[in-house]
Amino acid sequence: MKRRVFLRAAAIGVAAAGAGLTAGTAHAANAVQPGPGPYGELLPPDANGLRLPAGFTSRVVARAGQTVPGTAYTWHTAPGPGGVVRDGTGWIYVSHSENGGASALRFSSGGTVTGAHRVDTGSTAPTLGTAMPGGGWLVGERITGGYAYEADPRGAKAPVRRPEQGRFKRGGLTYDGGGTLLMTEDEPDGGVYQMFNTTLCAWTSPAGGGRLTTTQVPDPSAATTPVRRQLPDQVRFDRPGTPAAANTVSYYVPTSGDSRIHRVDTYFAAMRTYYDPATTGGGPLTQPREAAFPLGKSAAEELFVTEGVGGNAEVCAITSRDTIAPFLRLDGAAGLAGLDFAPNGKRMYVASPDAVYEVSGPFNG
């Protein structure tokens, strides 16, 4: 494999050239503006404290420190990042604790919780994860010099360390529609990485080139130099979180440090700031943490994003018309995480530091 590899076999244009390009400072203005939500205004809080549009309902499927209803399993404290894995005709929701460790809920095809169990992440540090194309669960450590592990969401197999995926502090993990892994780095000048087979690459902008490419990381083991310091022309983001992939062409990277969302379109060879509260009057989305599309998404391609800041923590929806509006609000929460959808796209999962919620209703798709 050549040292410099083009993203999806093509370079991606950026608005300005230079080594160490910082995302957001050199890119075009955002397109997303506040507008009507796809599901209407939020109603008063329901019995679980969630404000939702008409037609949607919520239930608490697990509460921190309490036994999961219908099981003998005690849920972990401080639920955080999480996601869904297909499991036969049902699914599994894996939840990572902000204090370390992970647990899983097992659902039948009809959405009934049929069990709960511990997931061995391979680490005692805080972690996050994502579903793997083959049905596994990829774990990333949220510590400096952290490793990645392939874990078993069903809790039956021991995790396996994946050193080829590099040592750095993960901010988010996701696979695109073609099975390519994207990983972000939770740093004020964090990078975005991609795995091509067993080769770790980073998004870079070569000095004088004015184009975004993917460049092979010389030493993923960081034996002498941290991974994040091996490529001086690496594109930097302000605390990137969990990215979303609409397909193998469009990628969305939320950055909590500057409250932006960046969009990379390989088809149009363009990268730009897609959402920026500085040009929307300060909101509605602040400190975006995780982005996700419903697994059963329609052509509408609604992008949902969690808000990591407390007070009136929200999940916002961005439509194909480039409008953004709150979809869900939990007053008094210290932030929301663990955003994902059941395989049919009609059930959303999201966590506060106190509980894991399921939201059901007429999602488009």
Short mmCIF file of the C-alpha atoms (twelve columns), coordinates in Angstrom:
data_MODEL
# 
_entry.id   MODEL 
# 
loop_
_atom_site.group_PDB 
_atom_site.id 
_atom_site.type_symbol 
_atom_site.label_atom_id 
_atom_site.label_alt_id 
_atom_site.label_comp_id 
_atom_site.label_asym_id 
_atom_site.label_seq_id 
_atom_site.Cartn_x 
_atom_site.Cartn_y 
_atom_site.Cartn_z 
_atom_site.pdbx_PDB_model_num 
ATOM 1   C CA . MET A 1   0.000   0.000   0.000  1 
ATOM 2   C CA . LYS A 2   1.360   3.396   -0.933 1 
ATOM 3   C CA . ARG A 3   2.144   5.786   1.919  1 
ATOM 4   C CA . ARG A 4   -0.270  8.421   0.632  1 
ATOM 5   C CA . VAL A 5   -3.705  7.022   -0.126 1 
ATOM 6   C CA . PHE A 6   -6.568  9.065   -1.545 1 
ATOM 7   C CA . LEU A 7   -9.824  8.930   0.385  1 
ATOM 8   C CA . ARG A 8   -12.161 6.733   -1.652 1 
ATOM 9   C CA . ALA A 9   -9.601  6.810   -4.477 1 
ATOM 10  C CA . ALA A 10  -9.873  10.599  -4.826 1 
ATOM 11  C CA . ALA A 11  -8.447  13.626  -3.065 1 
ATOM 12  C CA . ILE A 12  -10.896 15.869  -1.271 1 
ATOM 13  C CA . GLY A 13  -10.646 19.593  -1.885 1 
ATOM 14  C CA . VAL A 14  -10.397 22.050  1.015  1 
ATOM 15  C CA . ALA A 15  -10.713 25.797  0.963  1 
ATOM 16  C CA . ALA A 16  -7.168  26.565  2.047  1 
ATOM 17  C CA . ALA A 17  -3.843  24.765  1.958  1 
ATOM 18  C CA . GLY A 18  -1.129  24.439  4.533  1 
ATOM 19  C CA . ALA A 19  0.429   21.989  6.956  1 
ATOM 20  C CA . GLY A 20  -1.600  21.304  10.081 1 
ATOM 21  C CA . LEU A 21  -4.836  22.643  8.601  1 
ATOM 22  C CA . THR A 22  -7.423  23.274  11.335 1 
ATOM 23  C CA . ALA A 23  -10.933 22.231  10.412 1 
ATOM 24  C CA . GLY A 24  -13.432 25.044  10.635 1 
ATOM 25  C CA . THR A 25  -11.038 27.948  10.228 1 
ATOM 26  C CA . ALA A 26  -10.380 27.337  6.567  1 
ATOM 27  C CA . HIS A 27  -13.668 25.924  5.360  1 
ATOM 28  C CA . ALA A 28  -16.740 27.441  3.781  1 
ATOM 29  C CA . ALA A 29  -19.618 28.808  5.846  1 
ATOM 30  C CA . ASN A 30  -22.212 26.375  7.154  1 
ATOM 31  C CA . ALA A 31  -25.466 25.608  5.388  1 
ATOM 32  C CA . VAL A 32  -27.602 24.404  8.312  1 
ATOM 33  C CA . GLN A 33  -29.962 26.934  9.896  1 
ATOM 34  C CA . PRO A 34  -32.687 26.668  12.563 1 
ATOM 35  C CA . GLY A 35  -36.075 25.772  11.105 1 
ATOM 36  C CA . PRO A 36  -39.170 23.676  11.660 1 
ATOM 37  C CA . GLY A 37  -38.417 20.216  12.975 1 
ATOM 38  C CA . PRO A 38  -39.464 17.198  10.887 1 
ATOM 39  C CA . TYR A 39  -41.805 16.035  13.661 1 
ATOM 40  C CA . GLY A 40  -43.187 19.277  15.105 1 
ATOM 41  C CA . GLU A 41  -42.769 21.143  18.365 1 
ATOM 42  C CA . LEU A 42  -41.721 19.512  21.637 1 
ATOM 43  C CA . LEU A 43  -44.481 18.736  24.126 1 
ATOM 44  C CA . PRO A 44  -44.245 19.128  27.920 1 
ATOM 45  C CA . PRO A 45  -42.126 16.506  29.725 1 
ATOM 46  C CA . ASP A 46  -43.556 12.976  29.812 1 
ATOM 47  C CA . ALA A 47  -43.476 10.661  32.831 1 
ATOM 48  C CA . ASN A 48  -39.764 10.030  32.232 1 
ATOM 49  C CA . GLY A 49  -38.899 13.709  31.956 1 
ATOM 50  C CA . LEU A 50  -38.401 13.696  28.175 1 
ATOM 51  C CA . ARG A 51  -39.884 16.380  25.967 1 
ATOM 52  C CA . LEU A 52  -40.798 14.779  22.633 1 
ATOM 53  C CA . PRO A 53  -42.905 15.633  19.556 1 
ATOM 54  C CA . ALA A 54  -46.482 14.389  19.309 1 
ATOM 55  C CA . GLY A 55  -46.727 10.693  18.437 1 
ATOM 56  C CA . PHE A 56  -43.521 9.679   20.248 1 
ATOM 57  C CA . THR A 57  -43.269 7.840   23.570 1 
ATOM 58  C CA . SER A 58  -40.402 6.940   25.886 1 
ATOM 59  C CA . ARG A 59  -39.499 4.286   28.412 1 
ATOM 60  C CA . VAL A 60  -36.526 3.789   30.718 1 
ATOM 61  C CA . VAL A 61  -34.890 0.473   29.783 1 
ATOM 62  C CA . ALA A 62  -32.108 0.674   32.378 1 
ATOM 63  C CA . ARG A 63  -31.389 2.936   35.324 1 
ATOM 64  C CA . ALA A 64  -27.943 3.505   36.827 1 
ATOM 65  C CA . GLY A 65  -27.265 1.351   39.890 1 
ATOM 66  C CA . GLN A 66  -30.597 -0.465  39.680 1 
ATOM 67  C CA . THR A 67  -31.660 -3.915  38.552 1 
ATOM 68  C CA . VAL A 68  -32.809 -4.055  34.930 1 
ATOM 69  C CA . PRO A 69  -36.543 -4.941  35.013 1 
ATOM 70  C CA . GLY A 70  -37.149 -8.604  34.231 1 
ATOM 71  C CA . THR A 71  -33.514 -9.565  34.943 1 
ATOM 72  C CA . ALA A 72  -31.189 -10.011 37.915 1 
ATOM 73  C CA . TYR A 73  -28.542 -7.725  36.428 1 
ATOM 74  C CA . THR A 74  -27.599 -4.428  38.081 1 
ATOM 75  C CA . TRP A 75  -26.960 -1.686  35.521 1 
ATOM 76  C CA . HIS A 76  -23.692 0.218   35.691 1 
ATOM 77  C CA . THR A 77  -23.297 3.777   36.927 1 
ATOM 78  C CA . ALA A 78  -22.951 6.822   34.647 1 
ATOM 79  C CA . PRO A 79  -24.227 5.402   31.321 1 
ATOM 80  C CA . GLY A 80  -22.441 7.055   28.404 1 
ATOM 81  C CA . PRO A 81  -21.510 6.118   24.835 1 
ATOM 82  C CA . GLY A 82  -23.328 3.140   23.356 1 
ATOM 83  C CA . GLY A 83  -24.848 1.570   20.285 1 
ATOM 84  C CA . VAL A 84  -26.848 -1.233  18.705 1 
ATOM 85  C CA . VAL A 85  -25.728 -4.615  17.351 1 
ATOM 86  C CA . ARG A 86  -28.043 -6.874  15.346 1 
ATOM 87  C CA . ASP A 87  -28.763 -10.166 17.105 1 
ATOM 88  C CA . GLY A 88  -30.731 -12.618 14.991 1 
ATOM 89  C CA . THR A 89  -34.249 -11.209 14.731 1 
ATOM 90  C CA . GLY A 90  -33.583 -8.898  17.691 1 
ATOM 91  C CA . TRP A 91  -30.796 -6.588  18.764 1 
ATOM 92  C CA . ILE A 92  -28.382 -5.756  21.567 1 
ATOM 93  C CA . TYR A 93  -27.763 -2.293  22.973 1 
ATOM 94  C CA . VAL A 94  -24.255 -1.939  24.427 1 
ATOM 95  C CA . SER A 95  -23.685 0.890   26.916 1 
ATOM 96  C CA . HIS A 96  -20.311 2.086   28.213 1 
ATOM 97  C CA . SER A 97  -19.950 3.612   31.663 1 
ATOM 98  C CA . GLU A 98  -18.204 6.964   31.997 1 
ATOM 99  C CA . ASN A 99  -16.409 5.347   34.944 1 
ATOM 100 C CA . GLY A 100 -15.225 2.312   32.958 1 
ATOM 101 C CA . GLY A 101 -16.803 -0.991  31.986 1 
ATOM 102 C CA . ALA A 102 -19.814 -1.765  29.799 1 
ATOM 103 C CA . SER A 103 -23.151 -3.560  29.947 1 
ATOM 104 C CA . ALA A 104 -25.630 -4.767  27.351 1 
ATOM 105 C CA . LEU A 105 -29.394 -5.114  27.007 1 
ATOM 106 C CA . ARG A 106 -30.820 -7.854  24.810 1 
ATOM 107 C CA . PHE A 107 -34.059 -7.170  22.906 1 
ATOM 108 C CA . SER A 108 -36.462 -9.489  21.106 1 
ATOM 109 C CA . SER A 109 -37.716 -8.661  17.614 1 
ATOM 110 C CA . GLY A 110 -40.725 -6.997  19.251 1 
ATOM 111 C CA . GLY A 111 -38.591 -4.784  21.493 1 
ATOM 112 C CA . THR A 112 -38.995 -6.692  24.761 1 
ATOM 113 C CA . VAL A 113 -35.930 -6.705  27.020 1 
ATOM 114 C CA . THR A 114 -35.019 -10.393 27.336 1 
ATOM 115 C CA . GLY A 115 -31.748 -10.114 29.243 1 
ATOM 116 C CA . ALA A 116 -28.844 -7.980  30.423 1 
ATOM 117 C CA . HIS A 117 -25.183 -8.816  30.925 1 
ATOM 118 C CA . ARG A 118 -21.673 -7.444  31.315 1 
ATOM 119 C CA . VAL A 119 -19.485 -6.848  28.254 1 
ATOM 120 C CA . ASP A 120 -15.752 -7.381  28.703 1 
ATOM 121 C CA . THR A 121 -14.164 -4.390  26.967 1 
ATOM 122 C CA . GLY A 122 -10.583 -5.489  27.561 1 
ATOM 123 C CA . SER A 123 -9.905  -2.305  29.521 1 
ATOM 124 C CA . THR A 124 -10.533 -0.792  32.951 1 
ATOM 125 C CA . ALA A 125 -10.393 2.748   31.500 1 
ATOM 126 C CA . PRO A 126 -13.394 4.694   30.195 1 
ATOM 127 C CA . THR A 127 -14.241 3.391   26.733 1 
ATOM 128 C CA . LEU A 128 -16.650 3.779   23.840 1 
ATOM 129 C CA . GLY A 129 -17.571 1.463   21.012 1 
ATOM 130 C CA . THR A 130 -19.367 0.712   17.782 1 
ATOM 131 C CA . ALA A 131 -20.937 -2.278  16.052 1 
ATOM 132 C CA . MET A 132 -18.629 -4.103  13.649 1 
ATOM 133 C CA . PRO A 133 -19.856 -5.327  10.240 1 
ATOM 134 C CA . GLY A 134 -19.437 -8.958  11.316 1 
ATOM 135 C CA . GLY A 135 -21.530 -8.576  14.466 1 
ATOM 136 C CA . GLY A 136 -18.717 -7.834  16.924 1 
ATOM 137 C CA . TRP A 137 -18.205 -4.742  19.046 1 
ATOM 138 C CA . LEU A 138 -15.160 -2.509  18.583 1 
ATOM 139 C CA . VAL A 139 -13.975 -0.752  21.744 1 
ATOM 140 C CA . GLY A 140 -11.728 2.307   21.933 1 
ATOM 141 C CA . GLU A 141 -10.082 3.573   25.108 1 
ATOM 142 C CA . ARG A 142 -10.773 7.207   25.972 1 
ATOM 143 C CA . ILE A 143 -7.330  7.801   27.449 1 
ATOM 144 C CA . THR A 144 -4.061  9.156   26.039 1 
ATOM 145 C CA . GLY A 145 -2.248  6.355   24.252 1 
ATOM 146 C CA . GLY A 146 -5.353  4.167   24.441 1 
ATOM 147 C CA . TYR A 147 -5.814  0.928   22.514 1 
ATOM 148 C CA . ALA A 148 -8.680  -0.536  20.509 1 
ATOM 149 C CA . TYR A 149 -10.198 -3.936  21.324 1 
ATOM 150 C CA . GLU A 150 -12.545 -6.279  19.512 1 
ATOM 151 C CA . ALA A 151 -15.110 -7.356  22.110 1 
ATOM 152 C CA . ASP A 152 -18.098 -9.679  22.150 1 
ATOM 153 C CA . PRO A 153 -21.417 -7.804  22.636 1 
ATOM 154 C CA . ARG A 154 -23.025 -11.100 23.704 1 
ATOM 155 C CA . GLY A 155 -20.560 -11.457 26.582 1 
ATOM 156 C CA . ALA A 156 -19.349 -14.948 25.642 1 
ATOM 157 C CA . LYS A 157 -15.841 -14.356 24.244 1 
ATOM 158 C CA . ALA A 158 -12.780 -12.602 25.626 1 
ATOM 159 C CA . PRO A 159 -11.798 -9.305  23.953 1 
ATOM 160 C CA . VAL A 160 -8.819  -9.106  21.598 1 
ATOM 161 C CA . ARG A 161 -6.491  -6.083  21.465 1 
ATOM 162 C CA . ARG A 162 -6.094  -4.487  17.993 1 
ATOM 163 C CA . PRO A 163 -2.735  -2.655  18.095 1 
ATOM 164 C CA . GLU A 164 -2.801  -2.066  14.330 1 
ATOM 165 C CA . GLN A 165 -5.580  0.467   14.938 1 
ATOM 166 C CA . GLY A 166 -3.206  2.797   16.741 1 
ATOM 167 C CA . ARG A 167 -2.707  4.232   20.209 1 
ATOM 168 C CA . PHE A 168 -4.554  7.492   20.877 1 
ATOM 169 C CA . LYS A 169 -7.468  8.879   22.896 1 
ATOM 170 C CA . ARG A 170 -10.659 7.920   21.063 1 
ATOM 171 C CA . GLY A 171 -13.479 10.417  20.698 1 
ATOM 172 C CA . GLY A 172 -15.694 8.259   18.504 1 
ATOM 173 C CA . LEU A 173 -15.840 5.151   16.305 1 
ATOM 174 C CA . THR A 174 -18.065 4.228   13.383 1 
ATOM 175 C CA . TYR A 175 -18.126 2.133   10.217 1 
ATOM 176 C CA . ASP A 176 -19.392 3.481   6.913  1 
ATOM 177 C CA . GLY A 177 -21.659 1.616   4.500  1 
ATOM 178 C CA . GLY A 178 -18.669 -0.024  2.836  1 
ATOM 179 C CA . GLY A 179 -17.197 -1.392  6.049  1 
ATOM 180 C CA . THR A 180 -14.419 1.189   6.435  1 
ATOM 181 C CA . LEU A 181 -13.695 2.173   10.043 1 
ATOM 182 C CA . LEU A 182 -13.509 5.846   11.049 1 
ATOM 183 C CA . MET A 183 -12.027 6.882   14.403 1 
ATOM 184 C CA . THR A 184 -11.719 10.343  15.913 1 
ATOM 185 C CA . GLU A 185 -9.328  11.652  18.550 1 
ATOM 186 C CA . ASP A 186 -10.682 13.418  21.636 1 
ATOM 187 C CA . GLU A 187 -8.176  16.275  21.768 1 
ATOM 188 C CA . PRO A 188 -8.431  20.060  21.205 1 
ATOM 189 C CA . ASP A 189 -6.442  19.391  18.026 1 
ATOM 190 C CA . GLY A 190 -7.659  15.864  17.387 1 
ATOM 191 C CA . GLY A 191 -7.425  14.006  14.111 1 
ATOM 192 C CA . VAL A 192 -9.666  11.665  12.132 1 
ATOM 193 C CA . TYR A 193 -8.348  8.218   11.228 1 
ATOM 194 C CA . GLN A 194 -9.460  5.507   8.822  1 
ATOM 195 C CA . MET A 195 -8.560  1.831   8.601  1 
ATOM 196 C CA . PHE A 196 -7.951  0.481   5.103  1 
ATOM 197 C CA . ASN A 197 -7.746  -3.277  5.656  1 
ATOM 198 C CA . THR A 198 -5.022  -3.397  8.353  1 
ATOM 199 C CA . THR A 199 -3.464  -0.035  7.529  1 
ATOM 200 C CA . LEU A 200 -4.075  2.975   9.781  1 
ATOM 201 C CA . CYS A 201 -4.352  6.274   7.900  1 
ATOM 202 C CA . ALA A 202 -5.091  9.844   8.955  1 
ATOM 203 C CA . TRP A 203 -6.801  12.739  7.190  1 
ATOM 204 C CA . THR A 204 -4.088  15.128  6.097  1 
ATOM 205 C CA . SER A 205 -3.684  18.277  4.001  1 
ATOM 206 C CA . PRO A 206 -0.189  18.323  2.457  1 
ATOM 207 C CA . ALA A 207 1.528   21.708  2.582  1 
ATOM 208 C CA . GLY A 208 0.906   23.604  -0.615 1 
ATOM 209 C CA . GLY A 209 -1.513  20.983  -1.908 1 
ATOM 210 C CA . GLY A 210 -4.842  22.421  -0.835 1 
ATOM 211 C CA . ARG A 211 -6.389  18.963  -0.929 1 
ATOM 212 C CA . LEU A 212 -7.405  16.550  1.805  1 
ATOM 213 C CA . THR A 213 -5.957  13.060  1.507  1 
ATOM 214 C CA . THR A 214 -5.485  10.037  3.729  1 
ATOM 215 C CA . THR A 215 -1.910  9.298   4.722  1 
ATOM 216 C CA . GLN A 216 -0.583  6.128   6.296  1 
ATOM 217 C CA . VAL A 217 0.475   6.520   9.916  1 
ATOM 218 C CA . PRO A 218 4.136   5.421   10.023 1 
ATOM 219 C CA . ASP A 219 4.020   3.760   13.460 1 
ATOM 220 C CA . PRO A 220 0.584   2.961   14.934 1 
ATOM 221 C CA . SER A 221 2.286   1.477   18.023 1 
ATOM 222 C CA . ALA A 222 3.631   4.944   18.915 1 
ATOM 223 C CA . ALA A 223 6.877   3.296   20.062 1 
ATOM 224 C CA . THR A 224 8.856   6.555   19.924 1 
ATOM 225 C CA . THR A 225 6.365   9.237   18.792 1 
ATOM 226 C CA . PRO A 226 2.666   9.609   19.651 1 
ATOM 227 C CA . VAL A 227 0.414   8.739   16.722 1 
ATOM 228 C CA . ARG A 228 -0.997  12.266  16.712 1 
ATOM 229 C CA . ARG A 229 2.474   13.792  16.223 1 
ATOM 230 C CA . GLN A 230 3.729   11.588  13.395 1 
ATOM 231 C CA . LEU A 231 2.084   13.534  10.531 1 
ATOM 232 C CA . PRO A 232 2.712   17.309  10.665 1 
ATOM 233 C CA . ASP A 233 0.152   17.989  7.922  1 
ATOM 234 C CA . GLN A 234 -2.689  16.195  9.718  1 
ATOM 235 C CA . VAL A 235 -6.076  17.964  9.647  1 
ATOM 236 C CA . ARG A 236 -7.035  19.029  13.178 1 
ATOM 237 C CA . PHE A 237 -10.497 19.249  14.760 1 
ATOM 238 C CA . ASP A 238 -11.566 20.703  18.115 1 
ATOM 239 C CA . ARG A 239 -12.496 17.591  20.127 1 
ATOM 240 C CA . PRO A 240 -14.170 15.450  17.443 1 
ATOM 241 C CA . GLY A 241 -16.770 12.969  18.677 1 
ATOM 242 C CA . THR A 242 -18.605 10.054  17.089 1 
ATOM 243 C CA . PRO A 243 -18.916 10.621  13.322 1 
ATOM 244 C CA . ALA A 244 -21.819 9.514   11.146 1 
ATOM 245 C CA . ALA A 245 -21.635 8.085   7.641  1 
ATOM 246 C CA . ALA A 246 -24.622 8.552   5.353  1 
ATOM 247 C CA . ASN A 247 -23.012 6.047   2.966  1 
ATOM 248 C CA . THR A 248 -19.459 5.688   1.647  1 
ATOM 249 C CA . VAL A 249 -19.520 9.248   0.304  1 
ATOM 250 C CA . SER A 250 -20.729 11.669  2.987  1 
ATOM 251 C CA . TYR A 251 -19.246 11.871  6.484  1 
ATOM 252 C CA . TYR A 252 -20.304 14.123  9.371  1 
ATOM 253 C CA . VAL A 253 -17.872 14.919  12.192 1 
ATOM 254 C CA . PRO A 254 -19.261 16.684  15.304 1 
ATOM 255 C CA . THR A 255 -16.744 18.703  17.330 1 
ATOM 256 C CA . SER A 256 -17.713 19.558  20.899 1 
ATOM 257 C CA . GLY A 257 -14.878 22.037  21.416 1 
ATOM 258 C CA . ASP A 258 -16.294 24.570  18.952 1 
ATOM 259 C CA . SER A 259 -19.871 23.201  18.694 1 
ATOM 260 C CA . ARG A 260 -19.589 22.553  14.962 1 
ATOM 261 C CA . ILE A 261 -20.398 19.738  12.571 1 
ATOM 262 C CA . HIS A 262 -18.086 19.219  9.605  1 
ATOM 263 C CA . ARG A 263 -19.212 17.507  6.415  1 
ATOM 264 C CA . VAL A 264 -16.892 15.611  4.077  1 
ATOM 265 C CA . ASP A 265 -18.304 14.763  0.647  1 
ATOM 266 C CA . THR A 266 -16.025 12.565  -1.385 1 
ATOM 267 C CA . TYR A 267 -18.294 12.641  -4.446 1 
ATOM 268 C CA . PHE A 268 -18.046 16.427  -4.711 1 
ATOM 269 C CA . ALA A 269 -14.445 16.462  -3.424 1 
ATOM 270 C CA . ALA A 270 -15.359 18.973  -0.712 1 
ATOM 271 C CA . MET A 271 -15.033 19.472  3.016  1 
ATOM 272 C CA . ARG A 272 -16.861 22.243  4.848  1 
ATOM 273 C CA . THR A 273 -18.297 23.402  8.142  1 
ATOM 274 C CA . TYR A 274 -21.852 22.110  7.913  1 
ATOM 275 C CA . TYR A 275 -23.235 23.551  11.151 1 
ATOM 276 C CA . ASP A 276 -21.871 26.422  13.253 1 
ATOM 277 C CA . PRO A 277 -23.872 28.070  16.094 1 
ATOM 278 C CA . ALA A 278 -21.901 31.271  15.561 1 
ATOM 279 C CA . THR A 279 -23.991 31.859  12.432 1 
ATOM 280 C CA . THR A 280 -27.331 30.636  13.811 1 
ATOM 281 C CA . GLY A 281 -27.720 32.959  16.767 1 
ATOM 282 C CA . GLY A 282 -26.041 30.560  19.190 1 
ATOM 283 C CA . GLY A 283 -28.005 27.349  18.791 1 
ATOM 284 C CA . PRO A 284 -29.928 25.178  18.994 1 
ATOM 285 C CA . LEU A 285 -27.119 22.592  19.171 1 
ATOM 286 C CA . THR A 286 -24.238 23.136  21.602 1 
ATOM 287 C CA . GLN A 287 -21.253 20.836  22.084 1 
ATOM 288 C CA . PRO A 288 -22.361 18.090  19.661 1 
ATOM 289 C CA . ARG A 289 -21.018 14.767  20.867 1 
ATOM 290 C CA . GLU A 290 -22.409 11.919  18.748 1 
ATOM 291 C CA . ALA A 291 -24.052 11.806  15.325 1 
ATOM 292 C CA . ALA A 292 -26.140 8.972   13.899 1 
ATOM 293 C CA . PHE A 293 -28.577 8.090   11.154 1 
ATOM 294 C CA . PRO A 294 -31.437 5.653   11.817 1 
ATOM 295 C CA . LEU A 295 -30.318 2.204   10.693 1 
ATOM 296 C CA . GLY A 296 -33.476 1.974   8.611  1 
ATOM 297 C CA . LYS A 297 -33.139 5.529   7.316  1 
ATOM 298 C CA . SER A 298 -35.082 6.785   4.325  1 
ATOM 299 C CA . ALA A 299 -34.002 9.050   1.515  1 
ATOM 300 C CA . ALA A 300 -34.736 11.933  3.903  1 
ATOM 301 C CA . GLU A 301 -31.384 11.163  5.559  1 
ATOM 302 C CA . GLU A 302 -32.228 12.849  8.839  1 
ATOM 303 C CA . LEU A 303 -29.103 13.213  10.957 1 
ATOM 304 C CA . PHE A 304 -29.560 13.070  14.742 1 
ATOM 305 C CA . VAL A 305 -26.951 14.592  17.055 1 
ATOM 306 C CA . THR A 306 -26.589 14.512  20.843 1 
ATOM 307 C CA . GLU A 307 -25.764 17.568  22.903 1 
ATOM 308 C CA . GLY A 308 -23.005 17.010  25.434 1 
ATOM 309 C CA . VAL A 309 -23.658 20.131  27.515 1 
ATOM 310 C CA . GLY A 310 -25.920 20.109  30.573 1 
ATOM 311 C CA . GLY A 311 -28.962 22.154  31.503 1 
ATOM 312 C CA . ASN A 312 -31.465 21.343  28.787 1 
ATOM 313 C CA . ALA A 313 -29.614 18.535  27.038 1 
ATOM 314 C CA . GLU A 314 -31.081 17.781  23.615 1 
ATOM 315 C CA . VAL A 315 -30.970 15.468  20.644 1 
ATOM 316 C CA . CYS A 316 -31.314 17.616  17.530 1 
ATOM 317 C CA . ALA A 317 -32.436 16.557  14.064 1 
ATOM 318 C CA . ILE A 318 -30.905 17.932  10.866 1 
ATOM 319 C CA . THR A 319 -32.996 17.418  7.733  1 
ATOM 320 C CA . SER A 320 -32.069 17.091  4.073  1 
ATOM 321 C CA . ARG A 321 -33.395 20.656  3.721  1 
ATOM 322 C CA . ASP A 322 -30.480 21.773  5.937  1 
ATOM 323 C CA . THR A 323 -32.691 22.806  8.844  1 
ATOM 324 C CA . ILE A 324 -31.991 21.928  12.476 1 
ATOM 325 C CA . ALA A 325 -34.400 21.687  15.397 1 
ATOM 326 C CA . PRO A 326 -34.573 19.928  18.785 1 
ATOM 327 C CA . PHE A 327 -36.137 16.464  18.587 1 
ATOM 328 C CA . LEU A 328 -35.762 15.519  22.260 1 
ATOM 329 C CA . ARG A 329 -34.992 17.471  25.433 1 
ATOM 330 C CA . LEU A 330 -34.169 16.302  28.948 1 
ATOM 331 C CA . ASP A 331 -34.163 19.241  31.336 1 
ATOM 332 C CA . GLY A 332 -31.521 19.145  34.045 1 
ATOM 333 C CA . ALA A 333 -29.399 16.433  32.404 1 
ATOM 334 C CA . ALA A 334 -25.623 16.819  32.381 1 
ATOM 335 C CA . GLY A 335 -25.547 15.821  28.714 1 
ATOM 336 C CA . LEU A 336 -26.715 12.987  26.459 1 
ATOM 337 C CA . ALA A 337 -24.766 10.147  24.820 1 
ATOM 338 C CA . GLY A 338 -25.154 6.607   23.533 1 
ATOM 339 C CA . LEU A 339 -27.241 7.573   20.501 1 
ATOM 340 C CA . ASP A 340 -28.297 4.776   18.160 1 
ATOM 341 C CA . PHE A 341 -31.354 3.110   16.604 1 
ATOM 342 C CA . ALA A 342 -32.898 -0.351  16.511 1 
ATOM 343 C CA . PRO A 343 -32.482 -2.112  13.152 1 
ATOM 344 C CA . ASN A 344 -35.949 -1.060  11.962 1 
ATOM 345 C CA . GLY A 345 -35.118 2.615   12.597 1 
ATOM 346 C CA . LYS A 346 -38.254 3.113   14.716 1 
ATOM 347 C CA . ARG A 347 -36.659 3.000   18.187 1 
ATOM 348 C CA . MET A 348 -34.009 5.457   19.346 1 
ATOM 349 C CA . TYR A 349 -31.684 4.840   22.286 1 
ATOM 350 C CA . VAL A 350 -29.971 7.592   24.231 1 
ATOM 351 C CA . ALA A 351 -28.444 7.812   27.704 1 
ATOM 352 C CA . SER A 352 -28.166 10.405  30.438 1 
ATOM 353 C CA . PRO A 353 -25.804 9.903   33.407 1 
ATOM 354 C CA . ASP A 354 -28.788 8.388   35.241 1 
ATOM 355 C CA . ALA A 355 -30.565 6.137   32.751 1 
ATOM 356 C CA . VAL A 356 -30.862 4.653   29.263 1 
ATOM 357 C CA . TYR A 357 -33.999 5.714   27.377 1 
ATOM 358 C CA . GLU A 358 -35.830 4.210   24.421 1 
ATOM 359 C CA . VAL A 359 -37.902 6.551   22.249 1 
ATOM 360 C CA . SER A 360 -40.451 4.994   19.899 1 
ATOM 361 C CA . GLY A 361 -42.562 6.626   17.234 1 
ATOM 362 C CA . PRO A 362 -43.055 7.496   13.569 1 
ATOM 363 C CA . PHE A 363 -39.455 8.149   12.549 1 
ATOM 364 C CA . ASN A 364 -39.205 8.780   8.818  1 
ATOM 365 C CA . GLY A 365 -38.083 5.762   6.868  1 
# 
